[in-house]
Amino acid sequence: MRDDRPVNLRDILRVAPGGRVDLGAIDPAGTPGLPKKAGKEPKVWTRRELESIGTDLASHQERLYAGAKAGHSRRRLLLVLQAMDCGGKDGTTKKVAGTMNPQGLHIVSFGKPSPEELAHDFLWRVRAALPIAGYVGVFNRSHYEDVLVARVHELVAPAVWRERYEKINQFERDLTRNGTTIVKVMLHISFEEQRARIEQRLDDPTKHWKYNPADVDERGYWTEYQEAYQDALTECSTDYAPWYVVPANRKWYRDWAVATLLREAFADLRLTYPEGDFDVAAERRRLAASTSPAKHRVTRR
Ligand code: ATP
Ligand code: MG
């Protein structure tokens, strides 16, 4: 059997719907699905490959946008990024979403809810942030915070966060039925990698703006967060909106993997450019006849 058969990365990284994910068994420094041809310098190969995947993503995105603009399609794509602090959500957004046309992107970060947001159902602010037809949305954190931080810090009673799994599944089912393709990615880093990244932020004064002393306190809840992630990924990995766990200690693998997952999701949509609703030959004739600027010149009085 050949080593380099094209693999579907989604099959390798997907949390099987109905199964139970064990994050402890997934190596955050691993590179699952990386082809043999990546060779001895996989960083060089993945960086080069990311450029060509990026070109494909931009082309898919343009067709998505064009279809909506022509009124032919209501389709949209939503990338949901979740990770522990320093897990690389910002870097992935920059490197992967950054390959597409900024005009067709809708990037939203979810922080601590405002008093107004807290006065509504937890999905209220998420609904308001969804991409419209033709757009690629990126959620930097998401509605999953409401079963992660909300659970770990007991912001709501257990009965409340438990029933959110089903609410999330219903919400995502409705979205997919209405033309949204959802790609949910957990960037999986190790406790040690997080320490190293926090230290890098401390070492570099130009990174101090990113440093949050509370992140060090949050490390004390690492196990609780991993449990909360395991349950969320297990309960909310569905056929229509599966979760993918991307080992993220190695940034070059992380970016290549997320870009590849997106390209696979786009390819399923088989997006084509909409046909023009005009007669090309007639338009050519009109264009050829429109050669004299003098005729159109505005004469000043
Ligand atoms: P970085 O990784 O670069 O630090 P970040 O995503 O942590 O970026 P911050 O603005 O530092 O961005 O943090 C956002 C904070 O908002 C996180 O601590 C997160 O847990 C919190 N948060 C997000 N959603 C909710 C929610 N629904 N309820 C409570 N807290 C939330
Ligand atoms: Mg933070």
Short mmCIF file of C-alpha atoms and ligand atoms in Angstrom, two decimals:
data_model
loop_
_atom_site.label_atom_id
_atom_site.label_comp_id
_atom_site.label_asym_id
_atom_site.label_seq_id
_atom_site.Cartn_x
_atom_site.Cartn_y
_atom_site.Cartn_z
CA MET A 1 0.00 0.00 0.00
CA ARG A 2 1.30 3.48 -0.81
CA ASP A 3 2.05 5.88 2.02
CA ASP A 4 0.90 8.96 0.25
CA ARG A 5 -2.69 8.19 -0.62
CA PRO A 6 -4.63 11.44 -0.18
CA VAL A 7 -5.99 11.23 3.34
CA ASN A 8 -9.08 12.94 4.55
CA LEU A 9 -7.84 14.78 7.59
CA ARG A 10 -11.36 15.18 8.89
CA ASP A 11 -11.61 11.40 9.35
CA ILE A 12 -8.38 11.41 11.35
CA LEU A 13 -9.07 14.36 13.65
CA ARG A 14 -12.84 14.06 14.09
CA VAL A 15 -14.31 13.27 17.50
CA ALA A 16 -16.56 10.37 16.51
CA PRO A 17 -20.20 11.34 17.09
CA GLY A 18 -21.60 9.09 19.80
CA GLY A 19 -18.09 8.21 21.00
CA ARG A 20 -16.10 9.57 23.92
CA VAL A 21 -12.96 11.64 23.38
CA ASP A 22 -9.99 11.11 25.69
CA LEU A 23 -7.84 14.23 25.45
CA GLY A 24 -5.16 12.61 27.61
CA ALA A 25 -4.65 10.06 24.85
CA ILE A 26 -4.08 12.69 22.16
CA ASP A 27 -0.48 13.94 22.02
CA PRO A 28 -0.51 17.77 21.75
CA ALA A 29 2.87 17.55 19.99
CA GLY A 30 1.63 14.96 17.49
CA THR A 31 1.21 15.46 13.75
CA PRO A 32 -1.58 13.03 12.77
CA GLY A 33 -2.28 12.77 9.06
CA LEU A 34 0.89 14.58 8.00
CA PRO A 35 1.94 12.84 4.77
CA LYS A 36 5.30 11.08 4.43
CA LYS A 37 6.24 13.52 1.68
CA ALA A 38 6.48 16.25 4.33
CA GLY A 39 9.93 14.69 4.78
CA LYS A 40 12.57 15.48 7.34
CA GLU A 41 11.75 19.16 7.46
CA PRO A 42 7.99 19.13 7.96
CA LYS A 43 8.01 22.75 9.07
CA VAL A 44 9.36 23.88 5.70
CA TRP A 45 6.95 21.60 3.82
CA THR A 46 3.83 22.62 5.79
CA ARG A 47 4.64 26.32 5.46
CA ARG A 48 4.98 25.97 1.69
CA GLU A 49 1.88 23.80 1.50
CA LEU A 50 -0.09 26.37 3.51
CA GLU A 51 0.50 28.88 0.72
CA SER A 52 -1.08 26.63 -1.86
CA ILE A 53 -3.94 25.58 0.45
CA GLY A 54 -4.47 29.28 1.14
CA THR A 55 -4.84 29.97 -2.58
CA ASP A 56 -7.51 27.25 -2.75
CA LEU A 57 -9.30 28.65 0.31
CA ALA A 58 -9.39 32.09 -1.26
CA SER A 59 -10.83 30.64 -4.45
CA HIS A 60 -13.53 28.67 -2.60
CA GLN A 61 -14.33 31.76 -0.56
CA GLU A 62 -14.69 33.87 -3.70
CA ARG A 63 -17.19 31.40 -5.15
CA LEU A 64 -19.11 31.38 -1.86
CA TYR A 65 -19.26 35.17 -1.92
CA ALA A 66 -20.14 35.35 -5.62
CA GLY A 67 -22.98 32.86 -5.18
CA ALA A 68 -24.55 34.92 -2.44
CA LYS A 69 -24.01 38.19 -4.27
CA ALA A 70 -25.84 36.82 -7.31
CA GLY A 71 -28.66 35.73 -5.01
CA HIS A 72 -28.15 32.07 -5.93
CA SER A 73 -26.96 30.75 -2.61
CA ARG A 74 -27.53 31.22 1.10
CA ARG A 75 -24.42 29.23 2.00
CA ARG A 76 -21.85 30.33 4.54
CA LEU A 77 -19.04 28.72 6.52
CA LEU A 78 -18.26 29.10 10.21
CA LEU A 79 -14.94 28.17 11.80
CA VAL A 80 -15.21 27.84 15.59
CA LEU A 81 -11.89 28.00 17.43
CA GLN A 82 -11.60 26.94 21.03
CA ALA A 83 -8.43 26.55 23.08
CA MET A 84 -6.89 27.08 26.48
CA ASP A 85 -5.13 30.43 26.98
CA CYS A 86 -2.15 30.71 24.61
CA GLY A 87 -3.56 27.83 22.60
CA GLY A 88 -3.07 29.73 19.34
CA LYS A 89 -6.51 30.99 18.38
CA ASP A 90 -5.14 34.37 17.30
CA GLY A 91 -2.22 32.85 15.39
CA THR A 92 -4.50 30.42 13.56
CA THR A 93 -6.91 33.20 12.64
CA LYS A 94 -4.05 35.26 11.24
CA LYS A 95 -2.31 32.44 9.35
CA VAL A 96 -5.31 30.48 8.09
CA ALA A 97 -8.20 32.93 7.80
CA GLY A 98 -5.59 35.47 6.67
CA THR A 99 -5.21 33.60 3.38
CA MET A 100 -8.73 34.66 2.38
CA ASN A 101 -10.15 37.99 1.20
CA PRO A 102 -10.73 40.17 4.30
CA GLN A 103 -13.86 41.56 2.63
CA GLY A 104 -15.60 38.21 2.89
CA LEU A 105 -14.52 37.40 6.44
CA HIS A 106 -16.47 37.97 9.62
CA ILE A 107 -14.16 37.48 12.61
CA VAL A 108 -15.59 37.72 16.11
CA SER A 109 -13.91 37.25 19.51
CA PHE A 110 -16.01 36.35 22.50
CA GLY A 111 -14.87 37.67 25.86
CA LYS A 112 -16.56 37.94 29.20
CA PRO A 113 -20.24 38.70 28.53
CA SER A 114 -21.42 42.26 29.15
CA PRO A 115 -24.31 42.93 31.57
CA GLU A 116 -26.59 43.28 28.54
CA GLU A 117 -25.45 39.97 27.10
CA LEU A 118 -25.87 38.28 30.48
CA ALA A 119 -29.46 39.51 30.61
CA HIS A 120 -30.21 37.36 27.55
CA ASP A 121 -29.98 33.67 26.75
CA PHE A 122 -26.35 32.53 26.24
CA LEU A 123 -26.89 32.08 22.49
CA TRP A 124 -28.20 35.62 22.00
CA ARG A 125 -24.82 37.25 21.34
CA VAL A 126 -23.75 34.29 19.24
CA ARG A 127 -26.77 34.56 16.94
CA ALA A 128 -26.00 38.24 16.46
CA ALA A 129 -22.43 37.40 15.44
CA LEU A 130 -23.17 34.74 12.80
CA PRO A 131 -21.83 35.24 9.28
CA ILE A 132 -24.39 36.28 6.68
CA ALA A 133 -24.79 34.41 3.37
CA GLY A 134 -21.57 34.29 1.35
CA TYR A 135 -19.29 35.00 4.30
CA VAL A 136 -16.73 32.94 6.16
CA GLY A 137 -17.16 33.48 9.89
CA VAL A 138 -14.45 32.86 12.47
CA PHE A 139 -15.34 32.56 16.14
CA ASN A 140 -12.36 33.18 18.42
CA ARG A 141 -13.94 31.46 21.46
CA SER A 142 -17.65 30.86 21.15
CA HIS A 143 -20.85 29.61 22.76
CA TYR A 144 -18.74 26.73 24.08
CA GLU A 145 -17.34 29.07 26.75
CA ASP A 146 -20.76 28.72 28.34
CA VAL A 147 -20.08 25.03 29.06
CA LEU A 148 -16.36 25.54 29.76
CA VAL A 149 -15.46 28.62 31.83
CA ALA A 150 -19.06 28.81 33.07
CA ARG A 151 -18.76 25.25 34.41
CA VAL A 152 -15.21 25.47 35.77
CA HIS A 153 -15.87 28.71 37.62
CA GLU A 154 -19.40 27.77 38.62
CA LEU A 155 -20.89 30.82 36.96
CA VAL A 156 -24.12 28.86 36.62
CA ALA A 157 -25.56 25.79 38.38
CA PRO A 158 -24.61 22.34 36.99
CA ALA A 159 -28.18 21.75 35.80
CA VAL A 160 -27.90 24.91 33.69
CA TRP A 161 -24.65 24.11 31.88
CA ARG A 162 -25.69 20.46 31.42
CA GLU A 163 -28.80 21.38 29.51
CA ARG A 164 -26.78 23.69 27.29
CA TYR A 165 -25.26 20.75 25.39
CA GLU A 166 -28.64 19.92 23.89
CA LYS A 167 -29.40 23.60 23.26
CA ILE A 168 -26.10 23.93 21.41
CA ASN A 169 -26.80 20.82 19.35
CA GLN A 170 -30.23 22.14 18.36
CA PHE A 171 -28.78 25.55 17.53
CA GLU A 172 -26.08 24.03 15.34
CA ARG A 173 -28.57 21.67 13.68
CA ASP A 174 -30.72 24.65 12.68
CA LEU A 175 -27.69 26.50 11.37
CA THR A 176 -26.54 23.62 9.21
CA ARG A 177 -30.06 23.10 7.87
CA ASN A 178 -30.13 26.75 6.87
CA GLY A 179 -26.92 26.56 4.84
CA THR A 180 -24.10 27.03 7.36
CA THR A 181 -21.19 24.62 7.25
CA ILE A 182 -19.69 24.49 10.75
CA VAL A 183 -16.06 23.49 11.35
CA LYS A 184 -15.31 23.25 15.08
CA VAL A 185 -11.68 23.02 16.09
CA MET A 186 -10.15 22.55 19.50
CA LEU A 187 -6.50 23.58 19.46
CA HIS A 188 -4.96 21.09 21.87
CA ILE A 189 -1.81 22.25 23.70
CA SER A 190 0.00 20.74 26.66
CA PHE A 191 0.36 22.22 30.14
CA GLU A 192 4.10 22.61 29.56
CA GLU A 193 3.61 24.31 26.18
CA GLN A 194 1.24 26.79 27.80
CA ARG A 195 3.87 27.56 30.44
CA ALA A 196 6.49 28.15 27.77
CA ARG A 197 4.19 30.48 25.83
CA ILE A 198 3.23 32.48 28.92
CA GLU A 199 6.95 32.77 29.71
CA GLN A 200 7.64 34.04 26.18
CA ARG A 201 5.06 36.75 26.72
CA LEU A 202 6.83 37.75 29.96
CA ASP A 203 10.25 37.70 28.28
CA ASP A 204 9.22 40.04 25.47
CA PRO A 205 8.08 43.58 26.39
CA THR A 206 6.32 43.85 23.02
CA LYS A 207 4.12 40.94 24.11
CA HIS A 208 3.24 42.35 27.53
CA TRP A 209 -0.02 43.75 26.21
CA LYS A 210 -1.08 40.13 25.66
CA TYR A 211 -0.09 39.04 29.16
CA ASN A 212 -2.85 38.59 31.65
CA PRO A 213 -1.82 37.74 35.25
CA ALA A 214 -5.13 35.87 35.57
CA ASP A 215 -3.88 33.33 33.01
CA VAL A 216 -1.43 32.02 35.61
CA ASP A 217 -4.29 31.54 38.10
CA GLU A 218 -6.29 29.80 35.39
CA ARG A 219 -3.52 27.20 35.06
CA GLY A 220 -4.60 25.96 38.49
CA TYR A 221 -7.83 24.80 36.86
CA TRP A 222 -6.14 22.93 34.00
CA THR A 223 -7.60 19.51 34.92
CA GLU A 224 -11.10 20.92 35.38
CA TYR A 225 -10.87 22.62 31.98
CA GLN A 226 -9.67 19.43 30.29
CA GLU A 227 -12.64 17.57 31.79
CA ALA A 228 -15.03 20.29 30.66
CA TYR A 229 -13.53 20.17 27.15
CA GLN A 230 -13.83 16.40 27.05
CA ASP A 231 -17.49 16.52 27.97
CA ALA A 232 -18.30 19.37 25.57
CA LEU A 233 -16.52 17.66 22.68
CA THR A 234 -18.18 14.35 23.49
CA GLU A 235 -21.69 15.76 23.92
CA CYS A 236 -21.57 18.16 20.98
CA SER A 237 -19.71 16.26 18.27
CA THR A 238 -22.53 15.49 15.87
CA ASP A 239 -22.81 14.25 12.30
CA TYR A 240 -23.85 17.71 11.17
CA ALA A 241 -21.29 19.66 13.24
CA PRO A 242 -18.44 17.43 14.40
CA TRP A 243 -15.55 18.53 16.59
CA TYR A 244 -11.95 18.17 15.46
CA VAL A 245 -9.05 18.02 17.92
CA VAL A 246 -5.94 19.57 16.37
CA PRO A 247 -2.68 18.96 18.26
CA ALA A 248 -1.35 22.50 18.53
CA ASN A 249 2.03 22.48 20.27
CA ARG A 250 3.65 22.74 16.84
CA LYS A 251 2.33 25.84 15.15
CA TRP A 252 3.27 24.73 11.65
CA TYR A 253 1.22 21.52 12.03
CA ARG A 254 -1.67 23.42 13.61
CA ASP A 255 -1.95 25.90 10.72
CA TRP A 256 -1.58 23.22 8.06
CA ALA A 257 -4.20 21.03 9.76
CA VAL A 258 -6.82 23.76 10.23
CA ALA A 259 -6.33 24.99 6.66
CA THR A 260 -6.68 21.43 5.39
CA LEU A 261 -9.88 20.85 7.40
CA LEU A 262 -11.36 24.02 5.90
CA ARG A 263 -10.34 23.07 2.37
CA GLU A 264 -11.99 19.66 2.79
CA ALA A 265 -15.18 21.26 4.12
CA PHE A 266 -15.25 23.73 1.22
CA ALA A 267 -14.61 20.98 -1.35
CA ASP A 268 -17.78 19.16 -0.18
CA LEU A 269 -19.81 22.23 -1.11
CA ARG A 270 -18.73 22.04 -4.78
CA LEU A 271 -19.13 25.77 -5.17
CA THR A 272 -19.23 27.16 -8.68
CA TYR A 273 -19.24 30.69 -10.01
CA PRO A 274 -22.73 31.96 -10.84
CA GLU A 275 -23.49 32.45 -14.52
CA GLY A 276 -23.99 36.02 -15.68
CA ASP A 277 -27.57 36.95 -16.59
CA PHE A 278 -26.52 38.98 -19.63
CA ASP A 279 -25.61 38.26 -23.25
CA VAL A 280 -21.80 38.34 -23.41
CA ALA A 281 -21.69 38.94 -27.19
CA ALA A 282 -24.13 41.84 -26.94
CA GLU A 283 -22.14 43.36 -24.08
CA ARG A 284 -18.94 43.08 -26.14
CA ARG A 285 -20.61 44.98 -28.98
CA ARG A 286 -21.82 47.69 -26.62
CA LEU A 287 -18.35 47.96 -25.13
CA ALA A 288 -16.74 48.27 -28.57
CA ALA A 289 -19.17 51.05 -29.48
CA SER A 290 -18.34 53.04 -26.37
CA THR A 291 -14.95 54.30 -27.57
CA SER A 292 -15.29 58.06 -27.76
CA PRO A 293 -14.71 59.77 -24.41
CA ALA A 294 -15.36 63.14 -26.10
CA LYS A 295 -19.03 62.29 -26.43
CA HIS A 296 -19.34 61.85 -22.69
CA ARG A 297 -17.18 64.75 -21.63
CA VAL A 298 -18.99 67.16 -19.37
CA THR A 299 -18.69 70.65 -20.81
CA ARG A 300 -18.06 73.40 -18.29
CA ARG A 301 -19.97 76.60 -18.65
P1 ATP B 1 -5.45 35.32 24.44
O1 ATP B 1 -5.40 33.82 24.29
O2 ATP B 1 -4.61 36.04 23.43
O3 ATP B 1 -5.18 35.76 25.85
P2 ATP B 1 -8.25 35.40 24.87
O4 ATP B 1 -9.17 34.65 23.97
O5 ATP B 1 -7.92 34.74 26.16
O6 ATP B 1 -6.94 35.75 24.09
P3 ATP B 1 -9.07 37.57 26.45
O7 ATP B 1 -9.78 38.84 26.13
O8 ATP B 1 -7.78 37.58 27.19
O9 ATP B 1 -8.90 36.80 25.08
O10 ATP B 1 -10.04 36.63 27.28
C1 ATP B 1 -11.36 36.41 27.00
C2 ATP B 1 -11.92 35.87 28.31
O11 ATP B 1 -13.35 35.88 28.24
C3 ATP B 1 -11.49 34.45 28.61
O12 ATP B 1 -10.99 34.38 29.90
C4 ATP B 1 -12.80 33.67 28.53
O13 ATP B 1 -12.84 32.57 29.38
C5 ATP B 1 -13.82 34.73 28.87
N1 ATP B 1 -15.12 34.37 28.36
C6 ATP B 1 -15.48 34.17 27.08
N2 ATP B 1 -16.77 33.78 27.00
C7 ATP B 1 -17.25 33.75 28.27
C8 ATP B 1 -18.50 33.42 28.84
N3 ATP B 1 -19.52 33.06 28.08
N4 ATP B 1 -18.62 33.51 30.18
C9 ATP B 1 -17.58 33.89 30.94
N5 ATP B 1 -16.37 34.22 30.46
C10 ATP B 1 -16.19 34.14 29.14
MG MG B 2 -6.46 35.53 27.52
#
